PDB file of C-alpha atoms in Angstrom:
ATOM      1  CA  UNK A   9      -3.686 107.440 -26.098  1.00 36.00           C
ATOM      2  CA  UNK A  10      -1.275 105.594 -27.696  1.00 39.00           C
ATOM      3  CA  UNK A  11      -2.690 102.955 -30.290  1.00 39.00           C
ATOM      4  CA  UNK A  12      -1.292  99.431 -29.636  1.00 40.00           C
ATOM      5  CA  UNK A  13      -0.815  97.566 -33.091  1.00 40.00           C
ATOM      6  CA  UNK A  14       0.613  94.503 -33.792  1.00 43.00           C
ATOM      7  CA  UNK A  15       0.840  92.948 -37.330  1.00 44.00           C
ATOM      8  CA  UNK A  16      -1.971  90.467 -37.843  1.00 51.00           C
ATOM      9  CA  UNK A  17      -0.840  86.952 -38.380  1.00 49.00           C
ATOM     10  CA  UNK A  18      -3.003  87.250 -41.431  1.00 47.00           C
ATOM     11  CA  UNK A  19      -0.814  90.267 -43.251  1.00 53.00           C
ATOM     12  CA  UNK A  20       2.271  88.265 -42.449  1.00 54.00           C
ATOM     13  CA  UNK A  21       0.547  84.942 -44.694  1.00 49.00           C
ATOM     14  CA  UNK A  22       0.211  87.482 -47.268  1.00 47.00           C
ATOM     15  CA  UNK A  23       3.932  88.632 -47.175  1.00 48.00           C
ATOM     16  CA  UNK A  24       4.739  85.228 -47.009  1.00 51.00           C
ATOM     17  CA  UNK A  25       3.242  84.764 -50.792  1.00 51.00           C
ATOM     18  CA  UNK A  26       0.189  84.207 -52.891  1.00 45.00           C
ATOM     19  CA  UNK A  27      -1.910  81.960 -51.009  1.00 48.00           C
ATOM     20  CA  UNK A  28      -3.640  79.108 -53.942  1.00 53.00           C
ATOM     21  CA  UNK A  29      -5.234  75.824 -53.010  1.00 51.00           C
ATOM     22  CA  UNK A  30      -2.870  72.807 -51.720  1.00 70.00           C
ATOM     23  CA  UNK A  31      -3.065  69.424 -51.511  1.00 80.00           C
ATOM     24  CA  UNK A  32      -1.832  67.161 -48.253  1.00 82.00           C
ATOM     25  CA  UNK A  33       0.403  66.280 -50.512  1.00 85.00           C
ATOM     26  CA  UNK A  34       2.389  69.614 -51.512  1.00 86.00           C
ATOM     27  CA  UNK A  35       1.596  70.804 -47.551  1.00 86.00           C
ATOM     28  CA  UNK A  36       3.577  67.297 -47.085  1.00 89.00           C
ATOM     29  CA  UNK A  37       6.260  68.216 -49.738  1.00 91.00           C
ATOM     30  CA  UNK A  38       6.422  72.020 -48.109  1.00 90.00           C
ATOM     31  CA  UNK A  39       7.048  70.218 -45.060  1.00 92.00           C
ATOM     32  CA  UNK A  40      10.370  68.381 -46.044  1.00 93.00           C
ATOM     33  CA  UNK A  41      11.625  71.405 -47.899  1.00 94.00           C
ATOM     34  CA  UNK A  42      11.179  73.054 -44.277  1.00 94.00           C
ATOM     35  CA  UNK A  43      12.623  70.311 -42.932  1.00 93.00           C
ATOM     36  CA  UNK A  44      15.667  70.717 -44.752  1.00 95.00           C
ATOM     37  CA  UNK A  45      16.310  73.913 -43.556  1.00 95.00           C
ATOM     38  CA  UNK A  46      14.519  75.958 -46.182  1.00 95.00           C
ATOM     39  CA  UNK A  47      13.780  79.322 -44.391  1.00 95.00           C
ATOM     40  CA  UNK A  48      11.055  80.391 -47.063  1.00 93.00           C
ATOM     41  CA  UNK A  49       9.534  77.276 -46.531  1.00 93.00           C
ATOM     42  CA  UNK A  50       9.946  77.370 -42.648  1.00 95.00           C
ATOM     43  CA  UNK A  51       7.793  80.503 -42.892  1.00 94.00           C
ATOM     44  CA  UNK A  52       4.958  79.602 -44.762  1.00 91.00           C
ATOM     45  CA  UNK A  53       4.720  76.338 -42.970  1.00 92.00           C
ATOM     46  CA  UNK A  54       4.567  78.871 -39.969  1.00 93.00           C
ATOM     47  CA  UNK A  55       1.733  80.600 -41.093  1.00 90.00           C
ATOM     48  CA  UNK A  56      -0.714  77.451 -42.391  1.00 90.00           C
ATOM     49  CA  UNK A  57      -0.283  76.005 -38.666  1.00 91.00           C
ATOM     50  CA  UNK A  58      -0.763  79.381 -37.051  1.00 90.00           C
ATOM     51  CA  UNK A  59      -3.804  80.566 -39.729  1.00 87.00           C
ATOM     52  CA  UNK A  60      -5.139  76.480 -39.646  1.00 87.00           C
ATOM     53  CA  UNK A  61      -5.355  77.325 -43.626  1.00 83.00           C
ATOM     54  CA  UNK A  62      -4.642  73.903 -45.276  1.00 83.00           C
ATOM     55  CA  UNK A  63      -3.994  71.873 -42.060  1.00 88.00           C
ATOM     56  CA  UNK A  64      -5.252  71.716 -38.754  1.00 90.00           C
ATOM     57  CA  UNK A  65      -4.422  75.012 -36.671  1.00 91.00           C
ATOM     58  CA  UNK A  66      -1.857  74.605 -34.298  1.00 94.00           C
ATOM     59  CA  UNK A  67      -0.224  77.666 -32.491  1.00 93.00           C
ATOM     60  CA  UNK A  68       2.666  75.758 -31.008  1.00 95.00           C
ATOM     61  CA  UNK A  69       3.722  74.147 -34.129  1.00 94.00           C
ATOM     62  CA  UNK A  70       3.681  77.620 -35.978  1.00 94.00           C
ATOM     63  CA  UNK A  71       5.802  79.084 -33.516  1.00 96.00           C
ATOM     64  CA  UNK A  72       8.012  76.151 -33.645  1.00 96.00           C
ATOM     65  CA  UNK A  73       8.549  77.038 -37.540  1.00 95.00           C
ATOM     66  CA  UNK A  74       8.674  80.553 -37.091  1.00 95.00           C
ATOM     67  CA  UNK A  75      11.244  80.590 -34.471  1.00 97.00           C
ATOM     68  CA  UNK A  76      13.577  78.128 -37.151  1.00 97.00           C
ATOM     69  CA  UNK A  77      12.615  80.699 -39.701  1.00 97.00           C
ATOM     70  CA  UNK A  78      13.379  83.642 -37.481  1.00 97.00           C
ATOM     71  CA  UNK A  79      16.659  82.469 -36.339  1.00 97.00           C
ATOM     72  CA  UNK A  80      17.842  82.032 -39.889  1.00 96.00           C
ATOM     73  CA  UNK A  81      17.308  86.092 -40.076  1.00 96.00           C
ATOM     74  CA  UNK A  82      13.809  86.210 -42.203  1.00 95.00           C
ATOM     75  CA  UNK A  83      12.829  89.604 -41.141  1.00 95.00           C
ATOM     76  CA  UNK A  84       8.618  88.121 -41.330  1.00 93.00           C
ATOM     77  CA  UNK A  85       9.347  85.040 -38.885  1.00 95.00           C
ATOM     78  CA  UNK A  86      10.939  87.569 -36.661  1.00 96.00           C
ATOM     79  CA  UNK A  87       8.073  89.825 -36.298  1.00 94.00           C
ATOM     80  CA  UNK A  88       6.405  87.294 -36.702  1.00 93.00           C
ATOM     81  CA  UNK A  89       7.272  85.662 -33.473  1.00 95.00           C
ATOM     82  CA  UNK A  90       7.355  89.039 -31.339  1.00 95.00           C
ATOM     83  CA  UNK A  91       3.582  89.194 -32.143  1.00 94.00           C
ATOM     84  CA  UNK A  92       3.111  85.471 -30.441  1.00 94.00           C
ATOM     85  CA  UNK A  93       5.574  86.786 -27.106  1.00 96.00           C
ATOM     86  CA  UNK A  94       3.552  89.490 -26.922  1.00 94.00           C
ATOM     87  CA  UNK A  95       0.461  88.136 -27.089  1.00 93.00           C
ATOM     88  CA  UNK A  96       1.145  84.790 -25.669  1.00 95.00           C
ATOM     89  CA  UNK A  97      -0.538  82.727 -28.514  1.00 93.00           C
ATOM     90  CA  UNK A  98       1.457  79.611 -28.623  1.00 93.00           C
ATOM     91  CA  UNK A  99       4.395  80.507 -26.717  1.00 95.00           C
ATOM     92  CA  UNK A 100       4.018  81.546 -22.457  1.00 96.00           C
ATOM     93  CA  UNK A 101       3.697  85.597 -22.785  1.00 96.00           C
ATOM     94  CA  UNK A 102       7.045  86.969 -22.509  1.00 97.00           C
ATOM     95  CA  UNK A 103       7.814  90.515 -23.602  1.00 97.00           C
ATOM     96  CA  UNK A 104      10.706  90.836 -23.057  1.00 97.00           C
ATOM     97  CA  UNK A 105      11.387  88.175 -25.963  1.00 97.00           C
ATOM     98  CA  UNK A 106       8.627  90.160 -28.186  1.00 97.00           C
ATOM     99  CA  UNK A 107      10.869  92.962 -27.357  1.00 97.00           C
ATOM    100  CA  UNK A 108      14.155  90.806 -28.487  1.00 97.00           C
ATOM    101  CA  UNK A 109      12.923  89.419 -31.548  1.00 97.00           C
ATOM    102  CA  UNK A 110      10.973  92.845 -32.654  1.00 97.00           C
ATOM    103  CA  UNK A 111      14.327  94.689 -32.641  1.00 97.00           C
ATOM    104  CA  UNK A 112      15.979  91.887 -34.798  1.00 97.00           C
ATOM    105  CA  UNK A 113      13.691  93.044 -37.555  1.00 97.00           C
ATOM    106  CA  UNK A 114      13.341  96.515 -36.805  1.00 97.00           C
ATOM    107  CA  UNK A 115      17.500  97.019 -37.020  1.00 97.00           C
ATOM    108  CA  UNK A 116      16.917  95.635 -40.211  1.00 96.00           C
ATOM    109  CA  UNK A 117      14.446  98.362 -41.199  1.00 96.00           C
ATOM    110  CA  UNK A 118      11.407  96.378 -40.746  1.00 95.00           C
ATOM    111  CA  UNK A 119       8.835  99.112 -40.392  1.00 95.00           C
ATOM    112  CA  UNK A 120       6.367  96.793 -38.658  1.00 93.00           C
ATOM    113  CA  UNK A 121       8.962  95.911 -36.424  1.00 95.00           C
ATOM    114  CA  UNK A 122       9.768  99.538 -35.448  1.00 96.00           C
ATOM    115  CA  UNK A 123       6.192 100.511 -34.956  1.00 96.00           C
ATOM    116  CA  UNK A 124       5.999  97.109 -32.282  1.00 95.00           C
ATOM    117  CA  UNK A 125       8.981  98.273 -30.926  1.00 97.00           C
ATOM    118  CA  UNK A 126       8.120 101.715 -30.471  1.00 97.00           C
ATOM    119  CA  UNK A 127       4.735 100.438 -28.739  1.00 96.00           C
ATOM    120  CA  UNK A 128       6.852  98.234 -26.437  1.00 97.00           C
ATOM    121  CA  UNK A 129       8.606 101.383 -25.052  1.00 97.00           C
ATOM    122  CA  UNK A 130       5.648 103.626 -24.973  1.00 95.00           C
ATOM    123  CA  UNK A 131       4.165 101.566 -22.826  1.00 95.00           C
ATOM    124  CA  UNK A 132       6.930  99.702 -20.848  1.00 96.00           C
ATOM    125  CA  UNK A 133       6.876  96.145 -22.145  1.00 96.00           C
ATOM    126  CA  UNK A 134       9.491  94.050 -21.979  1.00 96.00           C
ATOM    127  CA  UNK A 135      11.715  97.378 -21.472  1.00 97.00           C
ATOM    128  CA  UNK A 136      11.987 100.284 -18.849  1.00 97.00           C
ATOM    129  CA  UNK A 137       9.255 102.456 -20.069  1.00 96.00           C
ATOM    130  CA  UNK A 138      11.233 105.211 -22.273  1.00 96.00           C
ATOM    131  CA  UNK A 139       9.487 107.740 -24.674  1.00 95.00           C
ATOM    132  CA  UNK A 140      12.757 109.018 -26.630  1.00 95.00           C
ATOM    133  CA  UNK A 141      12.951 105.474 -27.582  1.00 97.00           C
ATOM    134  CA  UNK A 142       9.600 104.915 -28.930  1.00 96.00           C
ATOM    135  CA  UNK A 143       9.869 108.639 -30.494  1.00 96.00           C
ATOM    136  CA  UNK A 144      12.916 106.824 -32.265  1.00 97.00           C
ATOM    137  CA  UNK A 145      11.356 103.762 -33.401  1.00 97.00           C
ATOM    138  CA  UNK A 146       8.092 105.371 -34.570  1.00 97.00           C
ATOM    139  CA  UNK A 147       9.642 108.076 -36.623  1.00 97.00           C
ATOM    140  CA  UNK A 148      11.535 105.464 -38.475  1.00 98.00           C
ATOM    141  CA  UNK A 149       8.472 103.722 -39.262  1.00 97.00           C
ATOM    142  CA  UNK A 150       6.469 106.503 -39.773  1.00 97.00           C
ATOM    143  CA  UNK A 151       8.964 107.826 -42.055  1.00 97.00           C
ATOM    144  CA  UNK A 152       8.559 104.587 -44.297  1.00 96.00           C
ATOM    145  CA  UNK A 153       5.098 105.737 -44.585  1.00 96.00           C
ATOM    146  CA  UNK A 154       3.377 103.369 -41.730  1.00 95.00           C
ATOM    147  CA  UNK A 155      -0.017 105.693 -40.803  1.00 96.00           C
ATOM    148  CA  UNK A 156      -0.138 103.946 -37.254  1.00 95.00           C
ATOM    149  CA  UNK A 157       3.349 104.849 -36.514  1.00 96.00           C
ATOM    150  CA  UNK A 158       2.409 108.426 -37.860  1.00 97.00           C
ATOM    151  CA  UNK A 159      -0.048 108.749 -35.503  1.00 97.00           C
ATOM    152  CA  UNK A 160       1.094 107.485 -32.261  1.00 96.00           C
ATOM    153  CA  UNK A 161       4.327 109.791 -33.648  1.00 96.00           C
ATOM    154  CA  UNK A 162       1.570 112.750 -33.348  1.00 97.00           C
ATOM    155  CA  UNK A 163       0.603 111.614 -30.175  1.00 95.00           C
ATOM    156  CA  UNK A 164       4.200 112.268 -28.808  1.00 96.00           C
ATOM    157  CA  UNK A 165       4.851 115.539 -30.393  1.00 96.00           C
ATOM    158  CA  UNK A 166       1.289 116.465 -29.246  1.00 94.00           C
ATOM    159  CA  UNK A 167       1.400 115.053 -25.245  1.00 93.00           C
ATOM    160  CA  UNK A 168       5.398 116.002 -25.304  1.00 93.00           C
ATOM    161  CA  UNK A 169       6.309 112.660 -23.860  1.00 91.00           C
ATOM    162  CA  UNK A 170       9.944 112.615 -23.920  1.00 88.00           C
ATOM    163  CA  UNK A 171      10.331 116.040 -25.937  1.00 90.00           C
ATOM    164  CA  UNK A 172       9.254 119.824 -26.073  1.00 92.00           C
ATOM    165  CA  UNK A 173       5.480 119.299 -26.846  1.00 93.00           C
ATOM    166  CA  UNK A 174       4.876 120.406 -30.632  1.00 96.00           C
ATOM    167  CA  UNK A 175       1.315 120.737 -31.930  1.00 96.00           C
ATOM    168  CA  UNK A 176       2.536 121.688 -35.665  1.00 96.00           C
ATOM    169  CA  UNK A 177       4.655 118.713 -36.044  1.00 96.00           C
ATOM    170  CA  UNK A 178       2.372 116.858 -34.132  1.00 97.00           C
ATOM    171  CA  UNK A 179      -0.536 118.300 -36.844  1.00 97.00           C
ATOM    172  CA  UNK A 180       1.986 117.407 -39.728  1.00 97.00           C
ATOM    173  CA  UNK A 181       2.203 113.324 -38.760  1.00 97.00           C
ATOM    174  CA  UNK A 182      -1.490 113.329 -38.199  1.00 97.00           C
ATOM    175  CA  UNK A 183      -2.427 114.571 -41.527  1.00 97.00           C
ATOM    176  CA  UNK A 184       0.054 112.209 -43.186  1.00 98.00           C
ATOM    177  CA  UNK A 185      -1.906 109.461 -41.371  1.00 97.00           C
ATOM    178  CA  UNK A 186      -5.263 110.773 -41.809  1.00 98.00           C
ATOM    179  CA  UNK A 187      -4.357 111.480 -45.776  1.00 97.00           C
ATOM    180  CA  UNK A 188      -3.827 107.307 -45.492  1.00 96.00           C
ATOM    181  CA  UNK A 189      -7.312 106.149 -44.286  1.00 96.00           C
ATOM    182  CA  UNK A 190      -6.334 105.311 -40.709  1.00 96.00           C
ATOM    183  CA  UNK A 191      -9.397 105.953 -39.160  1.00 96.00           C
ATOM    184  CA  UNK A 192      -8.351 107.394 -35.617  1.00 95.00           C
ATOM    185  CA  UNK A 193      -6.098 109.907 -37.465  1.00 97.00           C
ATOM    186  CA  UNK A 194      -9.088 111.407 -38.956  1.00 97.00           C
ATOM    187  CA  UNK A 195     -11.027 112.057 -36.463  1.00 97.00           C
ATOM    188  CA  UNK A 196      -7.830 113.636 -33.989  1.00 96.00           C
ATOM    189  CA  UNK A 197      -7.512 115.791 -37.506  1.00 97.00           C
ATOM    190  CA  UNK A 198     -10.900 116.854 -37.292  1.00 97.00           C
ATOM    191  CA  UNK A 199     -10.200 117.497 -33.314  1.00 96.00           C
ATOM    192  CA  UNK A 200      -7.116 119.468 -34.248  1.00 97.00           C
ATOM    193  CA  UNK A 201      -8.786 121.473 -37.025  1.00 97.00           C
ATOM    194  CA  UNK A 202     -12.224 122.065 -34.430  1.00 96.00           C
ATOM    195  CA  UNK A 203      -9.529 123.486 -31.782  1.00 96.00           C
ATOM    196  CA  UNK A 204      -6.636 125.261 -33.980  1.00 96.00           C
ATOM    197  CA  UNK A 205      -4.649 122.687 -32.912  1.00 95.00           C
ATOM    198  CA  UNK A 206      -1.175 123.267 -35.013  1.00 96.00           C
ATOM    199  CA  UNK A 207      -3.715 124.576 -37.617  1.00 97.00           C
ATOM    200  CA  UNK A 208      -6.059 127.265 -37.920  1.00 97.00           C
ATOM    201  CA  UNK A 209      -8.991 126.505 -36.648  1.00 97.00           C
ATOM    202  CA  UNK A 210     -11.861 125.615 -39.070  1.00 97.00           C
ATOM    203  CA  UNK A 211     -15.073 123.910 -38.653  1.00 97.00           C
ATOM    204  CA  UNK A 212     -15.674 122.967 -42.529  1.00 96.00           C
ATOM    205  CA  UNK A 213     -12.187 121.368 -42.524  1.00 97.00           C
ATOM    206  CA  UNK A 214     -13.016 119.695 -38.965  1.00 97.00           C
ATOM    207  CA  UNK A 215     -16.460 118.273 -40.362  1.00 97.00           C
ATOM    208  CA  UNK A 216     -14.012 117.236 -43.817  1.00 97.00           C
ATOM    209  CA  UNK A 217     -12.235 115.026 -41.788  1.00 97.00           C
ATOM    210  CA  UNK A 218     -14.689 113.300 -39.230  1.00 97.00           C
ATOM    211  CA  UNK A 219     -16.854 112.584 -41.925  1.00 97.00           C
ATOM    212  CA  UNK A 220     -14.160 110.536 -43.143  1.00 97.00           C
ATOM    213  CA  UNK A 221     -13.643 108.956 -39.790  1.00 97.00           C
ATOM    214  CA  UNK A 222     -17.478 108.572 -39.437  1.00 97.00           C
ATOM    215  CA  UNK A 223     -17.947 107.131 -42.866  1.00 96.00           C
ATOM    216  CA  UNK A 224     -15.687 104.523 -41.411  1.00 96.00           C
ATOM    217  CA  UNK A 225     -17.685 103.920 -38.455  1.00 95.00           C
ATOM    218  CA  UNK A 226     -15.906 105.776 -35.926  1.00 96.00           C
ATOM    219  CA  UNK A 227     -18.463 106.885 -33.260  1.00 96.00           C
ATOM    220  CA  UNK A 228     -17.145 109.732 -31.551  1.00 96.00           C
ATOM    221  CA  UNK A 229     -16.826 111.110 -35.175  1.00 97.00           C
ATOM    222  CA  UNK A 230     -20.736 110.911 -35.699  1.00 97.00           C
ATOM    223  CA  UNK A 231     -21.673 111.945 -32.439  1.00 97.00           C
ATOM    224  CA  UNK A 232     -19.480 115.046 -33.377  1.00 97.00           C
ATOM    225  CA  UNK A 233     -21.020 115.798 -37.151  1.00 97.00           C
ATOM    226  CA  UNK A 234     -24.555 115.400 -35.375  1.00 96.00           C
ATOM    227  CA  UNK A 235     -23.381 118.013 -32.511  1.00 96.00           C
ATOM    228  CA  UNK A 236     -22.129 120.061 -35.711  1.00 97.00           C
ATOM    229  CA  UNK A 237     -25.482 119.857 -37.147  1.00 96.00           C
ATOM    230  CA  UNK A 238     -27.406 120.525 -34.197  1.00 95.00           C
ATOM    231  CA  UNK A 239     -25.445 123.952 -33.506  1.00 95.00           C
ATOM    232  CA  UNK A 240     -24.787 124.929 -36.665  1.00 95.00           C
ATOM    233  CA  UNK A 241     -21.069 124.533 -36.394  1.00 95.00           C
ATOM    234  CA  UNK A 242     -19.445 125.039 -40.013  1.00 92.00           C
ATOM    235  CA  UNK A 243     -23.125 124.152 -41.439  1.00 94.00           C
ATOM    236  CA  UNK A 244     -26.221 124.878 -41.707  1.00 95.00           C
ATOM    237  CA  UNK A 245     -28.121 124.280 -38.440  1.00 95.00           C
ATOM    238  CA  UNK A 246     -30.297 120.842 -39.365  1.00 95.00           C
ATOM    239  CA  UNK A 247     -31.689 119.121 -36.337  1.00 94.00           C
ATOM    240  CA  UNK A 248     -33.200 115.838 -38.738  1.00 94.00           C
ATOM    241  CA  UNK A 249     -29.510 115.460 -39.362  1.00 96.00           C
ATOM    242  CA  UNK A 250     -28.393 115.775 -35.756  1.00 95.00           C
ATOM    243  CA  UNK A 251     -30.557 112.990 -34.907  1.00 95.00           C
ATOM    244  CA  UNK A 252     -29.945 110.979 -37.594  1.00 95.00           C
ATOM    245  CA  UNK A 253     -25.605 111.293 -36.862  1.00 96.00           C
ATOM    246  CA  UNK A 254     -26.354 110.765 -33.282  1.00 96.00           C
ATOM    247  CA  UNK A 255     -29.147 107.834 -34.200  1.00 95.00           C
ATOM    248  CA  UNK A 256     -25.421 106.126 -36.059  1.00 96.00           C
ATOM    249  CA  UNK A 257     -23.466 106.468 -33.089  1.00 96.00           C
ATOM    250  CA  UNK A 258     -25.791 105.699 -30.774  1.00 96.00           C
ATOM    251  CA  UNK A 259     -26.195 101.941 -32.606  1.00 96.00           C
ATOM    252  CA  UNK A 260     -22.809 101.594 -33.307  1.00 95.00           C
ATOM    253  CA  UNK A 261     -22.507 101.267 -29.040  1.00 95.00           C
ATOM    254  CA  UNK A 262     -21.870 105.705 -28.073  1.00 96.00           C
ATOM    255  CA  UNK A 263     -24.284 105.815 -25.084  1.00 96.00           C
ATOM    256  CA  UNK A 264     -23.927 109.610 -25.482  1.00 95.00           C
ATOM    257  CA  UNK A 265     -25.362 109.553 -28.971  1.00 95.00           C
ATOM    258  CA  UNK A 266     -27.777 107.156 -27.641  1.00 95.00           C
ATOM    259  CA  UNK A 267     -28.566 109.949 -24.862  1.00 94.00           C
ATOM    260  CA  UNK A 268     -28.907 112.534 -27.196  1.00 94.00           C
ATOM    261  CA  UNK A 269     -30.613 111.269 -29.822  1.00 94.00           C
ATOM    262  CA  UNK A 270     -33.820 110.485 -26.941  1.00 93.00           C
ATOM    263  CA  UNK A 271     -33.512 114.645 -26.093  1.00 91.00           C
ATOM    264  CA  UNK A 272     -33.779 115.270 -29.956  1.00 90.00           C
ATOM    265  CA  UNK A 273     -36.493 112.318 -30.251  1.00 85.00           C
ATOM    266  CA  UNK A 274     -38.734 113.112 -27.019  1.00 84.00           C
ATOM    267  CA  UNK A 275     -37.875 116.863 -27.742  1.00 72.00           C
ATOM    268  CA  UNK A 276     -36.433 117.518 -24.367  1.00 65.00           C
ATOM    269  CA  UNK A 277     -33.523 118.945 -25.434  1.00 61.00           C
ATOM    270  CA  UNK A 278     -32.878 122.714 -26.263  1.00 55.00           C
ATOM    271  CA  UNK A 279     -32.285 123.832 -29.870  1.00 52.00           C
TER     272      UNK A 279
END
């Protein structure tokens, strides 16, 4: 499934600059210098109203900043404000203007902006639903390096939504992601590696990789390792650890680790 992802309000107030303590009176004297028609200054304003950090939150007069920023060109205000269309914080919901003001920055080789984009088409908001666009837009991000737009880029090749399905390009984007942390990439690696999926199959290189995704707290990735564990899969058989995987994803909120995890308890399942 594609993964939707918009930038978080908070990333953009880092782009915007180092965040240090303020006064009212140089959030007054940030104020005029927006006033004035400072775009810089526009955009932080933006994101003190929208975050509340400094004065009191206010959505609609963050957007009302970030649209003057925005439509002086600053690439941040106009992702920026896609987020709030598409999410309808501030602003009625419109995606069709998340849509509009995404592809500002993304032309401009926002990678954020491309990724959004290439969400927007996947899944046919604001725009006629079209996978050869969102192929487009995520391979440009992805090829900035962006791990979300390197997954949802495996997803296509893997699916073949709009092209000739491709599980070894689709294997290469994942690992890229997967290499970067992003969680959900590491355990569709460990999937890929568990099935041969554009890889020779391997259970120690499956186990590699939703260990990583488990370590983050991924749950289908610990209810896997304890399945590993309780059939020997790549490891030793060790049911103490099977329980104790499926125990983790069981409390983290998997009702099948919850399910299995009473067989292995009450002994009712069959090792």
């Amino acid at each position: 499934m594609i993964k939707k992802f918009y930038l978080s309000l908070l990333c953009l107030l880092l782009l915007a600059g180092s965040v240090h303590a303020e006064s009212p009176e140089e959030i007054q004297k940030l104020r005029v210098i927006a006033e004035h028609g400072d775009v810089s200054a526009q955009f932080k304003l933006a994101m003190r109203y929208l975050l509340g950090y400094k004065v009191e939150k206010d959505s609609v007069e963050g957007v009302k900043w970030l649209r003057l920023a925005a439509e002086q060109g600053n690439i941040k205000a106009q992702v920026g404000l896609g987020i709030m269309y598409a999410d309808g914080n501030g602003v009625k919901q419109d995606y069709a203007e998340a849509v509009k003001w995404y592809r500002l920055a993304a032309v401009q080789g926002d990678a954020g902006a491309q990724l959004n984009l290439g969400v927007m088409y996947s899944e046919g908001r604001g725009v006629i639903q079209d996978y050869k666009e969102a192929f487009k837009w995520y391979r440009l991000a992805a090829e900035q390096g962006d791990a979300v737009a390197q997954n949802n880029l495996s997803v296509i090749y893997s699916k073949g939504h709009g092209l000739k399905q491709d599980h070894v390009e689709a294997f290469k984007w994942l690992r890229l992601a997967a290499a970067q942390g992003y969680v959900r990439a590491q355990a569709q690696l460990g999937f890929a590696y568990e099935g041969g999926h554009g890889v020779r199959q391997s259970y120690v290189e499956a186990l590699k990789w939703y260990r990583l995704a488990a370590e983050q707290g991924d749950t289908t990735a610990q209810f896997f390792i304890g399945n590993y564990y309780l059939n020997g899969y790549g490891v030793k058989k060790n049911m103490a650890l099977a329980k104790e995987w499926f125990g983790k994803a069981c409390d983290n909120g998997l009702q099948e680790g919850c399910e299995m995890y009473r067989e292995l308890n009450t002994g009712t399942k069959k090792q």
